[in-house]
Amino acid sequence: QTVVTQEPSFSVSPGGTVTLTCGLSSGSVSTSHFPSWYQQTPGQTPRTLIYSTTIRSSGVSDRFSGSMLGNKAALTITGAQADDECDYYCVIYLSSGIWVFGGGTKLTVL
Amino acid sequence: EVQLVESGGGLVYPGGSLRLSCAASGFTFTPAWMAWVRQAPGKGLEWVGRIRSSAEAGATDYAAPVKGRFTISRDDSKNTLYLQMNSLKIEDSALYYCTIDHYRITTTVVKPFESWGQGTLVTVSS
């Protein structure tokens, strides 16, 4: 069974830059997997940040950007702020036609 | 404005059944591919499955952990999505979200899970 991998946790200093990644347990992530990124604060529903690898969702700050980094999809946050501290999830579309979420990354800003 | 309102959650014994509903409004429901995503308390998001439009025979796809136990259906006349859950296990306990599976903007641009309901809580416990 294919597993989507994310760093369980990451820490960034206020004002700093952090890159979170999204990989596959077997094989490489590509743009044809339509990798997308979501932000979820406690008690809230997920919010779309990035879809189809690089496209920023409407209303999302340009501090958030998506890219491919080697064989993984990546989410880069620049100028980290206190309210960026929450969980980040990626999701991948497999050739079998199903979506698989990564386990999420808990980002700490300190 | 897209609105998705889930209902039907509750406490159920292991091995039991439950049927969730999702009332949709604010968009054209009939052609939309709809999905269920769940989140166990303190855990990550998990795609449960989807149903295609009725024009596409309402074909369904499921994640491995629920395949054969869960059934997704839809009633386009009521703009409502359903999730029938049978043979429930403790590990099925989660907040179940209704969502639009994806918008296909172009052949190379897909926007998944743009809108979410607030979820309905399912607890499987003896």
mmCIF file of N, CA, C and O in Angstrom, chain B residues 10-112:
data_model
loop_
_atom_site.group_PDB
_atom_site.id
_atom_site.type_symbol
_atom_site.label_atom_id
_atom_site.label_comp_id
_atom_site.label_asym_id
_atom_site.label_seq_id
_atom_site.Cartn_x
_atom_site.Cartn_y
_atom_site.Cartn_z
ATOM 1 N N GLY B 10 -22.678 9.551 15.535
ATOM 2 C CA GLY B 10 -23.106 9.140 16.864
ATOM 3 C C GLY B 10 -22.242 8.027 17.401
ATOM 4 O O GLY B 10 -21.188 7.703 16.840
ATOM 5 N N LEU B 11 -22.727 7.444 18.501
ATOM 6 C CA LEU B 11 -22.021 6.352 19.162
ATOM 7 C C LEU B 11 -22.593 5.024 18.676
ATOM 8 O O LEU B 11 -23.817 4.835 18.686
ATOM 9 N N VAL B 12 -21.738 4.119 18.278
ATOM 10 C CA VAL B 12 -22.189 2.822 17.781
ATOM 11 C C VAL B 12 -21.237 1.741 18.284
ATOM 12 O O VAL B 12 -20.042 1.997 18.493
ATOM 13 N N TYR B 13 -21.769 0.539 18.505
ATOM 14 C CA TYR B 13 -20.951 -0.578 18.951
ATOM 15 C C TYR B 13 -20.096 -1.126 17.812
ATOM 16 O O TYR B 13 -20.488 -1.040 16.633
ATOM 17 N N PRO B 14 -18.965 -1.713 18.143
ATOM 18 C CA PRO B 14 -18.194 -2.399 17.096
ATOM 19 C C PRO B 14 -19.070 -3.444 16.397
ATOM 20 O O PRO B 14 -19.842 -4.153 17.048
ATOM 21 N N GLY B 15 -18.945 -3.504 15.083
ATOM 22 C CA GLY B 15 -19.776 -4.400 14.286
ATOM 23 C C GLY B 15 -21.080 -3.788 13.832
ATOM 24 O O GLY B 15 -21.784 -4.362 12.993
ATOM 25 N N GLY B 16 -21.397 -2.617 14.363
ATOM 26 C CA GLY B 16 -22.657 -1.966 14.037
ATOM 27 C C GLY B 16 -22.590 -1.171 12.744
ATOM 28 O O GLY B 16 -21.583 -1.178 12.035
ATOM 29 N N SER B 17 -23.701 -0.505 12.455
ATOM 30 C CA SER B 17 -23.820 0.272 11.217
ATOM 31 C C SER B 17 -24.278 1.688 11.528
ATOM 32 O O SER B 17 -24.900 1.944 12.568
ATOM 33 N N LEU B 18 -23.977 2.569 10.585
ATOM 34 C CA LEU B 18 -24.380 3.959 10.710
ATOM 35 C C LEU B 18 -24.468 4.546 9.314
ATOM 36 O O LEU B 18 -23.711 4.142 8.419
ATOM 37 N N ARG B 19 -25.395 5.467 9.104
ATOM 38 C CA ARG B 19 -25.511 6.117 7.810
ATOM 39 C C ARG B 19 -25.361 7.612 7.998
ATOM 40 O O ARG B 19 -26.132 8.241 8.715
ATOM 41 N N LEU B 20 -24.368 8.162 7.330
ATOM 42 C CA LEU B 20 -24.141 9.601 7.364
ATOM 43 C C LEU B 20 -24.777 10.260 6.135
ATOM 44 O O LEU B 20 -24.848 9.652 5.078
ATOM 45 N N SER B 21 -25.194 11.498 6.314
ATOM 46 C CA SER B 21 -25.751 12.272 5.204
ATOM 47 C C SER B 21 -25.001 13.592 5.090
ATOM 48 O O SER B 21 -24.429 14.085 6.067
ATOM 49 N N CYS B 22 -25.039 14.153 3.902
ATOM 50 C CA CYS B 22 -24.418 15.456 3.661
ATOM 51 C C CYS B 22 -25.328 16.234 2.726
ATOM 52 O O CYS B 22 -25.515 15.853 1.567
ATOM 53 N N ALA B 23 -25.917 17.308 3.241
ATOM 54 C CA ALA B 23 -26.781 18.157 2.432
ATOM 55 C C ALA B 23 -25.934 19.236 1.775
ATOM 56 O O ALA B 23 -25.231 19.985 2.471
ATOM 57 N N ALA B 24 -26.003 19.309 0.449
ATOM 58 C CA ALA B 24 -25.167 20.236 -0.311
ATOM 59 C C ALA B 24 -25.999 21.371 -0.889
ATOM 60 O O ALA B 24 -27.143 21.164 -1.316
ATOM 61 N N SER B 25 -25.419 22.554 -0.917
ATOM 62 C CA SER B 25 -26.077 23.702 -1.530
ATOM 63 C C SER B 25 -25.030 24.702 -1.976
ATOM 64 O O SER B 25 -23.873 24.617 -1.587
ATOM 65 N N GLY B 26 -25.450 25.645 -2.819
ATOM 66 C CA GLY B 26 -24.551 26.704 -3.256
ATOM 67 C C GLY B 26 -23.710 26.348 -4.458
ATOM 68 O O GLY B 26 -22.852 27.142 -4.870
ATOM 69 N N PHE B 27 -23.932 25.165 -5.032
ATOM 70 C CA PHE B 27 -23.214 24.797 -6.252
ATOM 71 C C PHE B 27 -24.065 23.761 -6.976
ATOM 72 O O PHE B 27 -25.037 23.249 -6.421
ATOM 73 N N THR B 28 -23.678 23.460 -8.196
ATOM 74 C CA THR B 28 -24.427 22.480 -8.980
ATOM 75 C C THR B 28 -23.985 21.094 -8.569
ATOM 76 O O THR B 28 -22.881 20.645 -8.916
ATOM 77 N N PHE B 29 -24.851 20.427 -7.810
ATOM 78 C CA PHE B 29 -24.492 19.141 -7.194
ATOM 79 C C PHE B 29 -24.402 18.011 -8.222
ATOM 80 O O PHE B 29 -23.515 17.172 -8.145
ATOM 81 N N THR B 30 -25.312 18.016 -9.176
ATOM 82 C CA THR B 30 -25.461 16.868 -10.068
ATOM 83 C C THR B 30 -24.165 16.428 -10.757
ATOM 84 O O THR B 30 -23.866 15.243 -10.772
ATOM 85 N N PRO B 31 -23.382 17.312 -11.344
ATOM 86 C CA PRO B 31 -22.166 16.848 -12.014
ATOM 87 C C PRO B 31 -20.953 16.687 -11.100
ATOM 88 O O PRO B 31 -19.895 16.227 -11.541
ATOM 89 N N ALA B 32 -21.105 17.043 -9.837
ATOM 90 C CA ALA B 32 -19.941 17.070 -8.942
ATOM 91 C C ALA B 32 -19.553 15.681 -8.466
ATOM 92 O O ALA B 32 -20.413 14.871 -8.130
ATOM 93 N N TRP B 33 -18.254 15.435 -8.435
ATOM 94 C CA TRP B 33 -17.734 14.233 -7.784
ATOM 95 C C TRP B 33 -17.617 14.566 -6.306
ATOM 96 O O TRP B 33 -16.969 15.540 -5.930
ATOM 97 N N MET B 34 -18.212 13.753 -5.478
ATOM 98 C CA MET B 34 -18.248 14.044 -4.042
ATOM 99 C C MET B 34 -17.444 12.998 -3.278
ATOM 100 O O MET B 34 -17.309 11.843 -3.708
ATOM 101 N N ALA B 35 -16.920 13.417 -2.128
ATOM 102 C CA ALA B 35 -16.062 12.522 -1.362
ATOM 103 C C ALA B 35 -16.315 12.651 0.132
ATOM 104 O O ALA B 35 -16.901 13.635 0.603
ATOM 105 N N TRP B 36 -15.868 11.654 0.849
ATOM 106 C CA TRP B 36 -15.814 11.685 2.314
ATOM 107 C C TRP B 36 -14.347 11.591 2.727
ATOM 108 O O TRP B 36 -13.584 10.786 2.186
ATOM 109 N N VAL B 37 -14.000 12.439 3.679
ATOM 110 C CA VAL B 37 -12.669 12.434 4.276
ATOM 111 C C VAL B 37 -12.863 12.366 5.777
ATOM 112 O O VAL B 37 -13.762 13.026 6.315
ATOM 113 N N ARG B 38 -12.055 11.587 6.470
ATOM 114 C CA ARG B 38 -12.220 11.479 7.913
ATOM 115 C C ARG B 38 -10.940 11.855 8.636
ATOM 116 O O ARG B 38 -9.860 11.868 8.064
ATOM 117 N N GLN B 39 -11.131 12.157 9.911
ATOM 118 C CA GLN B 39 -9.993 12.546 10.749
ATOM 119 C C GLN B 39 -10.237 12.028 12.153
ATOM 120 O O GLN B 39 -11.126 12.518 12.849
ATOM 121 N N ALA B 40 -9.464 11.033 12.547
ATOM 122 C CA ALA B 40 -9.559 10.510 13.903
ATOM 123 C C ALA B 40 -9.055 11.570 14.878
ATOM 124 O O ALA B 40 -8.226 12.409 14.525
ATOM 125 N N PRO B 41 -9.540 11.560 16.106
ATOM 126 C CA PRO B 41 -9.144 12.574 17.086
ATOM 127 C C PRO B 41 -7.630 12.656 17.225
ATOM 128 O O PRO B 41 -6.964 11.646 17.476
ATOM 129 N N GLY B 42 -7.090 13.841 17.016
ATOM 130 C CA GLY B 42 -5.657 14.048 17.149
ATOM 131 C C GLY B 42 -4.807 13.469 16.036
ATOM 132 O O GLY B 42 -3.573 13.458 16.128
ATOM 133 N N LYS B 43 -5.456 12.960 14.983
ATOM 134 C CA LYS B 43 -4.735 12.305 13.891
ATOM 135 C C LYS B 43 -4.880 13.102 12.599
ATOM 136 O O LYS B 43 -5.471 14.174 12.566
ATOM 137 N N GLY B 44 -4.337 12.545 11.524
ATOM 138 C CA GLY B 44 -4.343 13.225 10.242
ATOM 139 C C GLY B 44 -5.585 12.965 9.421
ATOM 140 O O GLY B 44 -6.502 12.242 9.830
ATOM 141 N N LEU B 45 -5.596 13.564 8.239
ATOM 142 C CA LEU B 45 -6.709 13.413 7.319
ATOM 143 C C LEU B 45 -6.593 12.102 6.546
ATOM 144 O O LEU B 45 -5.487 11.668 6.212
ATOM 145 N N GLU B 46 -7.725 11.479 6.266
ATOM 146 C CA GLU B 46 -7.742 10.229 5.502
ATOM 147 C C GLU B 46 -8.897 10.273 4.509
ATOM 148 O O GLU B 46 -10.057 10.404 4.911
ATOM 149 N N TRP B 47 -8.578 10.163 3.240
ATOM 150 C CA TRP B 47 -9.607 10.088 2.209
ATOM 151 C C TRP B 47 -10.318 8.745 2.336
ATOM 152 O O TRP B 47 -9.671 7.701 2.377
ATOM 153 N N VAL B 48 -11.635 8.765 2.403
ATOM 154 C CA VAL B 48 -12.424 7.542 2.598
ATOM 155 C C VAL B 48 -12.863 6.981 1.252
ATOM 156 O O VAL B 48 -12.761 5.777 0.989
ATOM 157 N N GLY B 49 -13.368 7.864 0.393
ATOM 158 C CA GLY B 49 -13.853 7.404 -0.896
ATOM 159 C C GLY B 49 -14.617 8.485 -1.601
ATOM 160 O O GLY B 49 -14.812 9.581 -1.071
ATOM 161 N N ARG B 50 -15.014 8.219 -2.835
ATOM 162 C CA ARG B 50 -15.733 9.194 -3.652
ATOM 163 C C ARG B 50 -16.812 8.522 -4.491
ATOM 164 O O ARG B 50 -16.797 7.316 -4.728
ATOM 165 N N ILE B 51 -17.705 9.368 -4.961
ATOM 166 C CA ILE B 51 -18.695 8.938 -5.938
ATOM 167 C C ILE B 51 -18.669 9.907 -7.098
ATOM 168 O O ILE B 51 -18.637 11.127 -6.912
ATOM 169 N N ARG B 52 -18.648 9.353 -8.303
ATOM 170 C CA ARG B 52 -18.693 10.187 -9.503
ATOM 171 C C ARG B 52 -20.125 10.648 -9.733
ATOM 172 O O ARG B 52 -21.043 10.254 -9.016
ATOM 173 N N SER B 53 -20.298 11.469 -10.735
ATOM 174 C CA SER B 53 -21.632 11.967 -11.039
ATOM 175 C C SER B 53 -22.522 10.831 -11.546
ATOM 176 O O SER B 53 -22.028 9.782 -11.998
ATOM 177 N N SER B 54 -23.805 11.060 -11.485
ATOM 178 C CA SER B 54 -24.758 10.062 -11.980
ATOM 179 C C SER B 54 -24.570 9.834 -13.477
ATOM 180 O O SER B 54 -24.781 8.739 -13.981
ATOM 181 N N ALA B 55 -24.142 10.877 -14.191
ATOM 182 C CA ALA B 55 -23.855 10.737 -15.618
ATOM 183 C C ALA B 55 -22.715 9.760 -15.872
ATOM 184 O O ALA B 55 -22.589 9.210 -16.971
ATOM 185 N N GLU B 56 -21.899 9.580 -14.872
ATOM 186 C CA GLU B 56 -20.793 8.622 -14.954
ATOM 187 C C GLU B 56 -21.136 7.384 -14.148
ATOM 188 O O GLU B 56 -20.263 6.738 -13.554
ATOM 189 N N ALA B 57 -22.417 7.109 -14.108
ATOM 190 C CA ALA B 57 -22.951 5.908 -13.448
ATOM 191 C C ALA B 57 -22.760 5.913 -11.943
ATOM 192 O O ALA B 57 -22.944 4.885 -11.297
ATOM 193 N N GLY B 58 -22.393 7.073 -11.393
ATOM 194 C CA GLY B 58 -22.202 7.124 -9.951
ATOM 195 C C GLY B 58 -21.171 6.120 -9.468
ATOM 196 O O GLY B 58 -21.290 5.587 -8.351
ATOM 197 N N ALA B 59 -20.170 5.881 -10.293
ATOM 198 C CA ALA B 59 -19.136 4.910 -9.912
ATOM 199 C C ALA B 59 -18.417 5.378 -8.651
ATOM 200 O O ALA B 59 -18.269 6.577 -8.406
ATOM 201 N N THR B 60 -17.986 4.436 -7.868
ATOM 202 C CA THR B 60 -17.365 4.746 -6.587
ATOM 203 C C THR B 60 -15.949 4.181 -6.493
ATOM 204 O O THR B 60 -15.597 3.205 -7.164
ATOM 205 N N ASP B 61 -15.152 4.834 -5.658
ATOM 206 C CA ASP B 61 -13.805 4.375 -5.326
ATOM 207 C C ASP B 61 -13.655 4.494 -3.821
ATOM 208 O O ASP B 61 -14.189 5.437 -3.212
ATOM 209 N N TYR B 62 -12.913 3.579 -3.224
ATOM 210 C CA TYR B 62 -12.754 3.559 -1.773
ATOM 211 C C TYR B 62 -11.308 3.345 -1.375
ATOM 212 O O TYR B 62 -10.529 2.697 -2.082
ATOM 213 N N ALA B 63 -10.966 3.886 -0.220
ATOM 214 C CA ALA B 63 -9.669 3.588 0.370
ATOM 215 C C ALA B 63 -9.676 2.148 0.881
ATOM 216 O O ALA B 63 -10.722 1.628 1.273
ATOM 217 N N ALA B 64 -8.506 1.548 0.903
ATOM 218 C CA ALA B 64 -8.399 0.140 1.286
ATOM 219 C C ALA B 64 -9.007 -0.183 2.651
ATOM 220 O O ALA B 64 -9.676 -1.214 2.805
ATOM 221 N N PRO B 65 -8.813 0.658 3.674
ATOM 222 C CA PRO B 65 -9.332 0.283 5.006
ATOM 223 C C PRO B 65 -10.849 0.171 5.090
ATOM 224 O O PRO B 65 -11.373 -0.428 6.034
ATOM 225 N N VAL B 66 -11.577 0.759 4.159
ATOM 226 C CA VAL B 66 -13.040 0.764 4.245
ATOM 227 C C VAL B 66 -13.697 -0.007 3.112
ATOM 228 O O VAL B 66 -14.915 -0.230 3.144
ATOM 229 N N LYS B 67 -12.916 -0.436 2.147
ATOM 230 C CA LYS B 67 -13.477 -1.120 0.982
ATOM 231 C C LYS B 67 -14.202 -2.383 1.404
ATOM 232 O O LYS B 67 -13.694 -3.166 2.210
ATOM 233 N N GLY B 68 -15.408 -2.551 0.907
ATOM 234 C CA GLY B 68 -16.212 -3.712 1.254
ATOM 235 C C GLY B 68 -17.088 -3.519 2.490
ATOM 236 O O GLY B 68 -17.993 -4.309 2.745
ATOM 237 N N ARG B 69 -16.828 -2.457 3.248
ATOM 238 C CA ARG B 69 -17.640 -2.167 4.441
ATOM 239 C C ARG B 69 -18.448 -0.887 4.296
ATOM 240 O O ARG B 69 -19.536 -0.756 4.847
ATOM 241 N N PHE B 70 -17.883 0.067 3.572
ATOM 242 C CA PHE B 70 -18.538 1.376 3.405
ATOM 243 C C PHE B 70 -19.091 1.502 1.990
ATOM 244 O O PHE B 70 -18.485 1.001 1.035
ATOM 245 N N THR B 71 -20.224 2.182 1.867
ATOM 246 C CA THR B 71 -20.823 2.439 0.556
ATOM 247 C C THR B 71 -21.231 3.898 0.454
ATOM 248 O O THR B 71 -21.951 4.411 1.328
ATOM 249 N N ILE B 72 -20.775 4.546 -0.587
ATOM 250 C CA ILE B 72 -21.146 5.938 -0.831
ATOM 251 C C ILE B 72 -22.232 5.973 -1.899
ATOM 252 O O ILE B 72 -22.155 5.253 -2.909
ATOM 253 N N SER B 73 -23.241 6.789 -1.661
ATOM 254 C CA SER B 73 -24.312 6.947 -2.642
ATOM 255 C C SER B 73 -24.740 8.413 -2.673
ATOM 256 O O SER B 73 -24.285 9.217 -1.855
ATOM 257 N N ARG B 74 -25.600 8.729 -3.622
ATOM 258 C CA ARG B 74 -26.044 10.113 -3.754
ATOM 259 C C ARG B 74 -27.487 10.147 -4.244
ATOM 260 O O ARG B 74 -27.934 9.232 -4.930
ATOM 261 N N ASP B 75 -28.180 11.218 -3.871
ATOM 262 C CA ASP B 75 -29.529 11.467 -4.371
ATOM 263 C C ASP B 75 -29.515 12.872 -4.946
ATOM 264 O O ASP B 75 -29.569 13.858 -4.201
ATOM 265 N N ASP B 76 -29.398 12.958 -6.247
ATOM 266 C CA ASP B 76 -29.286 14.265 -6.888
ATOM 267 C C ASP B 76 -30.575 15.074 -6.757
ATOM 268 O O ASP B 76 -30.541 16.305 -6.792
ATOM 269 N N SER B 77 -31.699 14.408 -6.595
ATOM 270 C CA SER B 77 -32.966 15.140 -6.451
ATOM 271 C C SER B 77 -33.027 15.871 -5.116
ATOM 272 O O SER B 77 -33.769 16.847 -4.958
ATOM 273 N N LYS B 78 -32.225 15.409 -4.174
ATOM 274 C CA LYS B 78 -32.192 16.034 -2.847
ATOM 275 C C LYS B 78 -30.855 16.723 -2.579
ATOM 276 O O LYS B 78 -30.631 17.207 -1.472
ATOM 277 N N ASN B 79 -29.981 16.752 -3.565
ATOM 278 C CA ASN B 79 -28.636 17.328 -3.380
ATOM 279 C C ASN B 79 -27.977 16.766 -2.116
ATOM 280 O O ASN B 79 -27.433 17.520 -1.276
ATOM 281 N N THR B 80 -28.045 15.462 -1.972
ATOM 282 C CA THR B 80 -27.553 14.840 -0.747
ATOM 283 C C THR B 80 -26.617 13.683 -1.053
ATOM 284 O O THR B 80 -26.869 12.877 -1.942
ATOM 285 N N LEU B 81 -25.556 13.624 -0.268
ATOM 286 C CA LEU B 81 -24.559 12.566 -0.338
ATOM 287 C C LEU B 81 -24.708 11.693 0.893
ATOM 288 O O LEU B 81 -25.047 12.191 1.981
ATOM 289 N N TYR B 82 -24.448 10.406 0.733
ATOM 290 C CA TYR B 82 -24.582 9.473 1.857
ATOM 291 C C TYR B 82 -23.318 8.645 2.020
ATOM 292 O O TYR B 82 -22.574 8.411 1.062
ATOM 293 N N LEU B 83 -23.125 8.182 3.261
ATOM 294 C CA LEU B 83 -22.079 7.212 3.538
ATOM 295 C C LEU B 83 -22.673 6.155 4.456
ATOM 296 O O LEU B 83 -22.977 6.429 5.625
ATOM 297 N N GLN B 84 -22.868 4.961 3.904
ATOM 298 C CA GLN B 84 -23.349 3.831 4.690
ATOM 299 C C GLN B 84 -22.143 3.075 5.218
ATOM 300 O O GLN B 84 -21.299 2.626 4.434
ATOM 301 N N MET B 85 -22.063 2.975 6.526
ATOM 302 C CA MET B 85 -20.914 2.327 7.159
ATOM 303 C C MET B 85 -21.388 1.077 7.883
ATOM 304 O O MET B 85 -22.215 1.165 8.802
ATOM 305 N N ASN B 86 -20.882 -0.059 7.475
ATOM 306 C CA ASN B 86 -21.227 -1.340 8.093
ATOM 307 C C ASN B 86 -20.004 -1.967 8.723
ATOM 308 O O ASN B 86 -18.866 -1.556 8.443
ATOM 309 N N SER B 87 -20.242 -2.951 9.566
ATOM 310 C CA SER B 87 -19.134 -3.677 10.225
ATOM 311 C C SER B 87 -18.116 -2.701 10.803
ATOM 312 O O SER B 87 -16.898 -2.837 10.590
ATOM 313 N N LEU B 88 -18.615 -1.740 11.537
ATOM 314 C CA LEU B 88 -17.742 -0.678 12.048
ATOM 315 C C LEU B 88 -16.729 -1.212 13.046
ATOM 316 O O LEU B 88 -17.018 -2.120 13.848
ATOM 317 N N LYS B 89 -15.540 -0.629 12.984
ATOM 318 C CA LYS B 89 -14.444 -0.990 13.870
ATOM 319 C C LYS B 89 -14.085 0.221 14.726
ATOM 320 O O LYS B 89 -14.382 1.371 14.369
ATOM 321 N N ILE B 90 -13.419 -0.043 15.829
ATOM 322 C CA ILE B 90 -13.000 1.043 16.719
ATOM 323 C C ILE B 90 -12.166 2.067 15.957
ATOM 324 O O ILE B 90 -12.314 3.278 16.167
ATOM 325 N N GLU B 91 -11.350 1.583 15.047
ATOM 326 C CA GLU B 91 -10.472 2.498 14.292
ATOM 327 C C GLU B 91 -11.216 3.337 13.252
ATOM 328 O O GLU B 91 -10.611 4.192 12.593
ATOM 329 N N ASP B 92 -12.511 3.122 13.091
ATOM 330 C CA ASP B 92 -13.319 3.978 12.223
ATOM 331 C C ASP B 92 -13.795 5.232 12.960
ATOM 332 O O ASP B 92 -14.398 6.129 12.347
ATOM 333 N N SER B 93 -13.545 5.307 14.241
ATOM 334 C CA SER B 93 -13.938 6.485 15.024
ATOM 335 C C SER B 93 -13.219 7.707 14.484
ATOM 336 O O SER B 93 -11.983 7.731 14.391
ATOM 337 N N ALA B 94 -13.981 8.710 14.116
ATOM 338 C CA ALA B 94 -13.386 9.897 13.490
ATOM 339 C C ALA B 94 -14.446 10.951 13.256
ATOM 340 O O ALA B 94 -15.651 10.673 13.341
ATOM 341 N N LEU B 95 -13.977 12.141 12.913
ATOM 342 C CA LEU B 95 -14.846 13.188 12.392
ATOM 343 C C LEU B 95 -14.908 12.980 10.873
ATOM 344 O O LEU B 95 -13.862 12.933 10.218
ATOM 345 N N TYR B 96 -16.109 12.821 10.364
ATOM 346 C CA TYR B 96 -16.282 12.540 8.936
ATOM 347 C C TYR B 96 -16.711 13.814 8.226
ATOM 348 O O TYR B 96 -17.756 14.402 8.552
ATOM 349 N N TYR B 97 -15.905 14.214 7.250
ATOM 350 C CA TYR B 97 -16.174 15.409 6.464
ATOM 351 C C TYR B 97 -16.712 15.032 5.087
ATOM 352 O O TYR B 97 -16.227 14.084 4.449
ATOM 353 N N CYS B 98 -17.657 15.804 4.637
ATOM 354 C CA CYS B 98 -18.137 15.738 3.267
ATOM 355 C C CYS B 98 -17.397 16.815 2.474
ATOM 356 O O CYS B 98 -17.191 17.933 2.976
ATOM 357 N N THR B 99 -16.982 16.502 1.247
ATOM 358 C CA THR B 99 -16.245 17.481 0.464
ATOM 359 C C THR B 99 -16.432 17.223 -1.026
ATOM 360 O O THR B 99 -16.844 16.126 -1.411
ATOM 361 N N ILE B 100 -16.159 18.212 -1.821
ATOM 362 C CA ILE B 100 -16.152 18.033 -3.268
ATOM 363 C C ILE B 100 -14.807 17.415 -3.633
ATOM 364 O O ILE B 100 -13.751 17.974 -3.300
ATOM 365 N N ASP B 101 -14.844 16.249 -4.249
ATOM 366 C CA ASP B 101 -13.614 15.499 -4.473
ATOM 367 C C ASP B 101 -12.563 16.335 -5.200
ATOM 368 O O ASP B 101 -11.415 16.408 -4.801
ATOM 369 N N HIS B 102 -12.939 16.940 -6.294
ATOM 370 C CA HIS B 102 -12.018 17.832 -6.984
ATOM 371 C C HIS B 102 -12.747 18.584 -8.078
ATOM 372 O O HIS B 102 -13.810 18.178 -8.528
ATOM 373 N N TYR B 103 -12.177 19.717 -8.424
ATOM 374 C CA TYR B 103 -12.560 20.435 -9.632
ATOM 375 C C TYR B 103 -11.468 20.184 -10.656
ATOM 376 O O TYR B 103 -10.285 20.356 -10.346
ATOM 377 N N ARG B 104 -11.848 19.752 -11.855
ATOM 378 C CA ARG B 104 -10.842 19.624 -12.920
ATOM 379 C C ARG B 104 -10.895 20.919 -13.726
ATOM 380 O O ARG B 104 -11.827 21.158 -14.488
ATOM 381 N N ILE B 105 -9.896 21.754 -13.527
ATOM 382 C CA ILE B 105 -9.872 23.077 -14.155
ATOM 383 C C ILE B 105 -9.392 22.966 -15.586
ATOM 384 O O ILE B 105 -9.949 23.584 -16.498
ATOM 385 N N THR B 106 -8.314 22.183 -15.796
ATOM 386 C CA THR B 106 -7.848 21.842 -17.140
ATOM 387 C C THR B 106 -7.376 20.392 -17.069
ATOM 388 O O THR B 106 -7.446 19.761 -16.016
ATOM 389 N N THR B 107 -6.834 19.897 -18.170
ATOM 390 C CA THR B 107 -6.351 18.511 -18.146
ATOM 391 C C THR B 107 -5.152 18.348 -17.211
ATOM 392 O O THR B 107 -4.866 17.247 -16.746
ATOM 393 N N THR B 108 -4.472 19.449 -16.912
ATOM 394 C CA THR B 108 -3.286 19.357 -16.053
ATOM 395 C C THR B 108 -3.450 20.105 -14.734
ATOM 396 O O THR B 108 -2.505 20.170 -13.948
ATOM 397 N N VAL B 109 -4.610 20.642 -14.501
ATOM 398 C CA VAL B 109 -4.840 21.388 -13.259
ATOM 399 C C VAL B 109 -6.080 20.846 -12.561
ATOM 400 O O VAL B 109 -7.190 20.915 -13.098
ATOM 401 N N VAL B 110 -5.860 20.306 -11.382
ATOM 402 C CA VAL B 110 -6.935 19.733 -10.582
ATOM 403 C C VAL B 110 -6.900 20.371 -9.201
ATOM 404 O O VAL B 110 -5.838 20.502 -8.602
ATOM 405 N N LYS B 111 -8.045 20.785 -8.721
ATOM 406 C CA LYS B 111 -8.138 21.403 -7.395
ATOM 407 C C LYS B 111 -8.995 20.522 -6.500
ATOM 408 O O LYS B 111 -10.223 20.500 -6.623
ATOM 409 N N PRO B 112 -8.362 19.761 -5.608
ATOM 410 C CA PRO B 112 -9.143 18.859 -4.758
ATOM 411 C C PRO B 112 -9.598 19.513 -3.457
ATOM 412 O O PRO B 112 -8.988 20.445 -2.968
#
